[in-house]
Amino acid sequence: MANMGSRKHLKRFKAPRTWPIHPKVDKWTVKPAAGSHAIEYSLPLLVVIRDILKLSDNSREAKRIINTGNVLVDGRARKDYKFPVGFMDVIQIPKTEGTYRVLPDAKGRLTLHNIPDENANFKLCKVINKTTIKEGKNQLNLHDGRNVTTEEDISAGDVISLKVPDQEIAEVYEFSKGSLVLVTGGKHTGEIGKINDIVINDSSKPNTVVIENDKKDTFITLKDYAFVIGSDEPVISLPGGK
C-alpha cells in the first residue's frame, strides 16, 4: 500500500487545498500524473468525473468512462484517469452534453464552470516567457505547459486566445493599464477588475498591480496573480454571469 500511495495515490488529507474534495470521506485519492499543470493547480480526471461531476459512484466506473474516450480536454480525448486538468482547461463530456472550464472560486479551489458551446473551442493562455528562435519567430511558453510559435510581438504577461485543439492564436490581450483581469491567487482570488497601475520593483520584492473592481474599490495583488480576460468585458463565460 505504501508503494501504491507514493506512485498513483495520495492521502486525502495531503491533497492540495485547491482541490474541492472532503479530506475525510476516504483515506486515499488519486495523484495526478506529471504534466502540463503543477499538482497544486490541477485535478486528476478521475476526481473530476467521480467527486466533482459525480458521473460515477466509484473509481472503477470513473476509469471506465475515461478509458472509453468519453472525456475531452481542450478538444482531445484523454484516457488516462490521472491526467491533470487545470486553470482555463476546457472539459467536454459529449454523452452528457456537459462543457466546463476550470476556474478558481473565491476560496482558491478549482471548480468546473458550465460554459456555452461557443466558448468550448478556445482557451485563454498566459504567456509565462518567450524566446526568439530561428527566422525571427518567437516561441511562447504558456501557463498550461504548451509552447507555440508566432511572428507576432507578444510579451510575457500577455494572454492569448488559443483555438483548441488546433493551437492557433486567435486573439491577443495585452497585460497593460486598463486591461480586465481575473485574480488567480492570494486573498483576492476569484475577483475581477481593471488594472489601474503596474508597480515594477527594482529590489527583490515581486512586482505588483493595483486593481479596481466594479464597485470602484482598489486593492493590490502580485503581478503574477493578474490574468487578463479581456479589455472592457470578459471574453469568457464566468461564474455569476460576469
Short mmCIF file of C-alpha atoms in Angstrom, two decimals:
data_model
loop_
_atom_site.label_atom_id
_atom_site.label_comp_id
_atom_site.label_asym_id
_atom_site.label_seq_id
_atom_site.Cartn_x
_atom_site.Cartn_y
_atom_site.Cartn_z
CA MET A 1 0.00 0.00 0.00
CA ALA A 2 2.85 2.41 0.76
CA ASN A 3 4.24 1.95 -2.73
CA MET A 4 0.80 2.41 -4.29
CA GLY A 5 0.26 5.57 -2.30
CA SER A 6 3.54 7.09 -3.40
CA ARG A 7 3.06 6.44 -7.11
CA LYS A 8 -0.62 6.51 -8.01
CA HIS A 9 -2.44 7.58 -4.88
CA LEU A 10 -2.39 10.43 -2.43
CA LYS A 11 -3.73 10.58 1.09
CA ARG A 12 -6.77 12.84 1.06
CA PHE A 13 -5.63 14.97 3.95
CA LYS A 14 -2.47 15.73 1.97
CA ALA A 15 -4.37 16.78 -1.14
CA PRO A 16 -3.82 20.43 -2.16
CA ARG A 17 -6.25 22.96 -0.71
CA THR A 18 -7.17 23.86 -4.27
CA TRP A 19 -8.95 20.50 -4.62
CA PRO A 20 -12.71 20.72 -3.84
CA ILE A 21 -12.88 17.36 -2.05
CA HIS A 22 -13.56 16.44 1.57
CA PRO A 23 -10.39 15.19 3.29
CA LYS A 24 -12.21 12.66 5.48
CA VAL A 25 -14.54 10.93 3.02
CA ASP A 26 -11.93 8.30 2.18
CA LYS A 27 -8.31 7.64 3.05
CA TRP A 28 -6.89 7.82 -0.47
CA THR A 29 -7.44 9.86 -3.59
CA VAL A 30 -5.71 9.88 -6.97
CA LYS A 31 -2.37 11.54 -7.54
CA PRO A 32 -2.32 13.40 -10.88
CA ALA A 33 0.30 12.44 -13.42
CA ALA A 34 3.17 14.82 -14.06
CA GLY A 35 2.18 17.06 -16.91
CA SER A 36 1.00 20.45 -18.03
CA HIS A 37 -0.04 21.76 -14.60
CA ALA A 38 1.62 21.53 -11.19
CA ILE A 39 -0.18 19.27 -8.70
CA GLU A 40 -1.44 22.20 -6.59
CA TYR A 41 -3.04 23.77 -9.66
CA SER A 42 -4.56 20.67 -11.25
CA LEU A 43 -7.09 17.93 -10.71
CA PRO A 44 -6.80 14.34 -11.95
CA LEU A 45 -9.57 13.36 -14.36
CA LEU A 46 -10.84 10.65 -12.04
CA VAL A 47 -11.52 13.22 -9.30
CA VAL A 48 -13.35 15.39 -11.85
CA ILE A 49 -15.60 12.55 -13.01
CA ARG A 50 -16.23 10.86 -9.65
CA ASP A 51 -16.03 13.57 -6.99
CA ILE A 52 -16.96 16.80 -8.75
CA LEU A 53 -19.33 15.89 -11.59
CA LYS A 54 -20.46 12.72 -9.78
CA LEU A 55 -20.88 10.81 -13.03
CA SER A 56 -19.77 7.61 -11.29
CA ASP A 57 -20.20 6.03 -7.88
CA ASN A 58 -16.65 4.71 -7.60
CA SER A 59 -13.21 4.84 -9.16
CA ARG A 60 -13.81 1.71 -11.28
CA GLU A 61 -16.78 3.31 -13.04
CA ALA A 62 -14.90 6.59 -13.46
CA LYS A 63 -11.95 4.79 -15.05
CA ARG A 64 -14.31 3.05 -17.47
CA ILE A 65 -15.85 6.36 -18.56
CA ILE A 66 -12.43 7.92 -19.08
CA ASN A 67 -10.88 4.88 -20.78
CA THR A 68 -13.59 4.78 -23.43
CA GLY A 69 -12.60 8.24 -24.66
CA ASN A 70 -15.74 9.96 -23.39
CA VAL A 71 -13.88 12.85 -21.78
CA LEU A 72 -12.26 15.59 -23.87
CA VAL A 73 -9.75 18.07 -22.51
CA ASP A 74 -9.08 21.05 -24.76
CA GLY A 75 -10.68 19.18 -27.64
CA ARG A 76 -8.74 15.92 -27.31
CA ALA A 77 -9.87 12.64 -25.78
CA ARG A 78 -7.87 11.81 -22.65
CA LYS A 79 -7.90 8.20 -21.46
CA ASP A 80 -5.52 8.46 -18.53
CA TYR A 81 -7.51 8.74 -15.29
CA LYS A 82 -4.55 10.53 -13.72
CA PHE A 83 -4.36 13.16 -16.49
CA PRO A 84 -4.08 16.62 -14.84
CA VAL A 85 -6.59 19.30 -15.76
CA GLY A 86 -6.04 22.83 -14.53
CA PHE A 87 -6.83 26.51 -14.77
CA MET A 88 -8.57 27.52 -18.01
CA ASP A 89 -8.71 23.96 -19.39
CA VAL A 90 -11.93 23.08 -21.21
CA ILE A 91 -13.55 19.75 -20.32
CA GLN A 92 -16.25 18.27 -22.54
CA ILE A 93 -18.36 15.17 -21.94
CA PRO A 94 -20.27 14.69 -25.21
CA LYS A 95 -22.59 11.96 -23.86
CA THR A 96 -23.94 14.26 -21.16
CA GLU A 97 -23.57 17.40 -23.33
CA GLY A 98 -21.60 18.95 -20.49
CA THR A 99 -18.94 21.57 -21.21
CA TYR A 100 -16.88 23.15 -18.46
CA ARG A 101 -13.94 25.49 -17.88
CA VAL A 102 -11.67 25.05 -14.87
CA LEU A 103 -11.66 28.28 -12.82
CA PRO A 104 -10.85 29.25 -9.22
CA ASP A 105 -13.58 30.06 -6.73
CA ALA A 106 -13.36 32.74 -4.03
CA LYS A 107 -11.61 30.28 -1.71
CA GLY A 108 -8.95 29.41 -4.27
CA ARG A 109 -10.37 25.98 -5.02
CA LEU A 110 -10.52 24.74 -8.59
CA THR A 111 -14.09 24.47 -9.83
CA LEU A 112 -15.83 23.48 -13.04
CA HIS A 113 -17.87 26.30 -14.54
CA ASN A 114 -20.52 25.22 -17.04
CA ILE A 115 -19.93 27.17 -20.26
CA PRO A 116 -21.86 27.61 -23.53
CA ASP A 117 -20.77 25.57 -26.54
CA GLU A 118 -19.38 28.65 -28.31
CA ASN A 119 -16.84 29.01 -25.50
CA ALA A 120 -15.59 25.45 -25.91
CA ASN A 121 -13.37 25.89 -28.96
CA PHE A 122 -10.85 28.21 -27.31
CA LYS A 123 -8.99 28.73 -24.06
CA LEU A 124 -7.06 31.63 -22.62
CA CYS A 125 -3.36 31.04 -22.01
CA LYS A 126 -0.97 33.35 -20.21
CA VAL A 127 2.50 33.87 -21.68
CA ILE A 128 4.98 32.99 -18.94
CA ASN A 129 8.06 33.78 -21.02
CA LYS A 130 9.23 33.80 -24.61
CA THR A 131 12.38 33.04 -26.57
CA THR A 132 13.47 34.05 -30.05
CA ILE A 133 14.09 31.08 -32.30
CA LYS A 134 15.24 30.72 -35.91
CA GLU A 135 13.94 33.01 -38.64
CA GLY A 136 12.96 35.63 -36.11
CA LYS A 137 10.00 33.71 -34.75
CA ASN A 138 9.06 33.77 -31.09
CA GLN A 139 8.36 30.70 -29.01
CA LEU A 140 5.79 31.42 -26.32
CA ASN A 141 5.82 29.33 -23.16
CA LEU A 142 2.31 29.25 -21.75
CA HIS A 143 0.91 28.75 -18.26
CA ASP A 144 -0.51 25.32 -19.12
CA GLY A 145 2.83 23.93 -20.30
CA ARG A 146 2.22 24.48 -24.01
CA ASN A 147 4.70 26.04 -26.39
CA VAL A 148 3.51 27.86 -29.50
CA THR A 149 5.45 29.77 -32.15
CA THR A 150 4.44 33.06 -33.72
CA GLU A 151 5.79 36.02 -35.64
CA GLU A 152 3.69 38.40 -33.55
CA ASP A 153 5.30 40.60 -30.92
CA ILE A 154 3.70 39.17 -27.78
CA SER A 155 5.15 39.84 -24.33
CA ALA A 156 5.34 37.84 -21.13
CA GLY A 157 2.22 38.55 -19.08
CA ASP A 158 0.02 38.92 -22.16
CA VAL A 159 -2.78 36.40 -22.64
CA ILE A 160 -3.64 34.73 -25.92
CA SER A 161 -6.91 33.18 -27.01
CA LEU A 162 -5.85 29.80 -28.33
CA LYS A 163 -8.06 27.69 -30.56
CA VAL A 164 -8.31 24.12 -29.32
CA PRO A 165 -7.31 21.57 -30.32
CA ASP A 166 -5.65 23.36 -33.30
CA GLN A 167 -3.43 25.57 -31.12
CA GLU A 168 -3.84 28.59 -33.38
CA ILE A 169 -3.64 32.06 -31.84
CA ALA A 170 -6.95 33.83 -32.39
CA GLU A 171 -6.56 36.97 -30.27
CA VAL A 172 -4.01 38.68 -28.03
CA TYR A 173 -4.90 40.55 -24.84
CA GLU A 174 -2.11 42.76 -23.57
CA PHE A 175 -1.15 42.99 -19.94
CA SER A 176 -1.43 46.76 -19.54
CA LYS A 177 -3.26 49.51 -17.68
CA GLY A 178 -6.98 49.25 -18.32
CA SER A 179 -6.95 45.53 -19.00
CA LEU A 180 -9.62 43.43 -17.33
CA VAL A 181 -8.10 40.71 -15.13
CA LEU A 182 -9.12 37.72 -13.03
CA VAL A 183 -7.11 37.30 -9.82
CA THR A 184 -5.80 33.74 -9.57
CA GLY A 185 -4.06 33.77 -6.18
CA GLY A 186 -3.87 35.44 -2.78
CA LYS A 187 -6.74 36.74 -0.66
CA HIS A 188 -8.45 38.31 -3.68
CA THR A 189 -8.63 35.04 -5.65
CA GLY A 190 -11.61 34.97 -7.99
CA GLU A 191 -12.10 38.74 -8.03
CA ILE A 192 -12.32 40.67 -11.29
CA GLY A 193 -11.23 44.21 -12.00
CA LYS A 194 -9.22 46.52 -14.23
CA ILE A 195 -5.54 47.28 -13.87
CA ASN A 196 -5.07 50.81 -12.52
CA ASP A 197 -1.32 50.66 -12.18
CA ILE A 198 1.60 48.26 -12.61
CA VAL A 199 4.32 48.62 -9.97
CA ILE A 200 7.74 47.37 -11.07
CA ASN A 201 10.12 46.98 -8.14
CA ASP A 202 13.87 47.33 -8.58
CA SER A 203 14.56 45.31 -5.44
CA SER A 204 13.99 41.62 -4.77
CA LYS A 205 10.34 42.33 -3.98
CA PRO A 206 7.87 40.93 -6.53
CA ASN A 207 6.12 43.25 -8.94
CA THR A 208 2.52 44.17 -8.10
CA VAL A 209 -0.57 45.63 -9.71
CA VAL A 210 -3.29 47.95 -8.45
CA ILE A 211 -6.74 46.68 -9.44
CA GLU A 212 -10.07 48.49 -9.36
CA ASN A 213 -13.22 46.37 -9.20
CA ASP A 214 -16.71 47.26 -10.46
CA LYS A 215 -17.52 48.89 -7.10
CA LYS A 216 -14.61 51.31 -7.64
CA ASP A 217 -12.71 49.75 -4.73
CA THR A 218 -8.99 49.22 -5.28
CA PHE A 219 -6.62 46.57 -3.99
CA ILE A 220 -3.08 45.40 -4.61
CA THR A 221 -2.04 41.91 -5.67
CA LEU A 222 1.01 40.26 -7.18
CA LYS A 223 1.55 40.84 -10.88
CA ASP A 224 1.74 37.08 -11.38
CA TYR A 225 -1.79 36.70 -9.97
CA ALA A 226 -3.37 39.03 -12.54
CA PHE A 227 -4.67 37.06 -15.53
CA VAL A 228 -6.04 39.16 -18.40
CA ILE A 229 -9.53 38.07 -19.52
CA GLY A 230 -10.40 40.93 -21.86
CA SER A 231 -10.47 44.68 -22.33
CA ASP A 232 -13.86 46.15 -21.41
CA GLU A 233 -15.73 42.87 -20.97
CA PRO A 234 -14.58 39.32 -20.20
CA VAL A 235 -14.17 37.19 -23.32
CA ILE A 236 -15.04 34.00 -21.43
CA SER A 237 -18.14 32.96 -19.52
CA LEU A 238 -17.62 33.38 -15.77
CA PRO A 239 -19.48 32.23 -12.65
CA GLY A 240 -22.21 34.66 -11.64
CA GLY A 241 -22.73 35.80 -15.21
CA LYS A 242 -19.88 38.37 -15.07
#
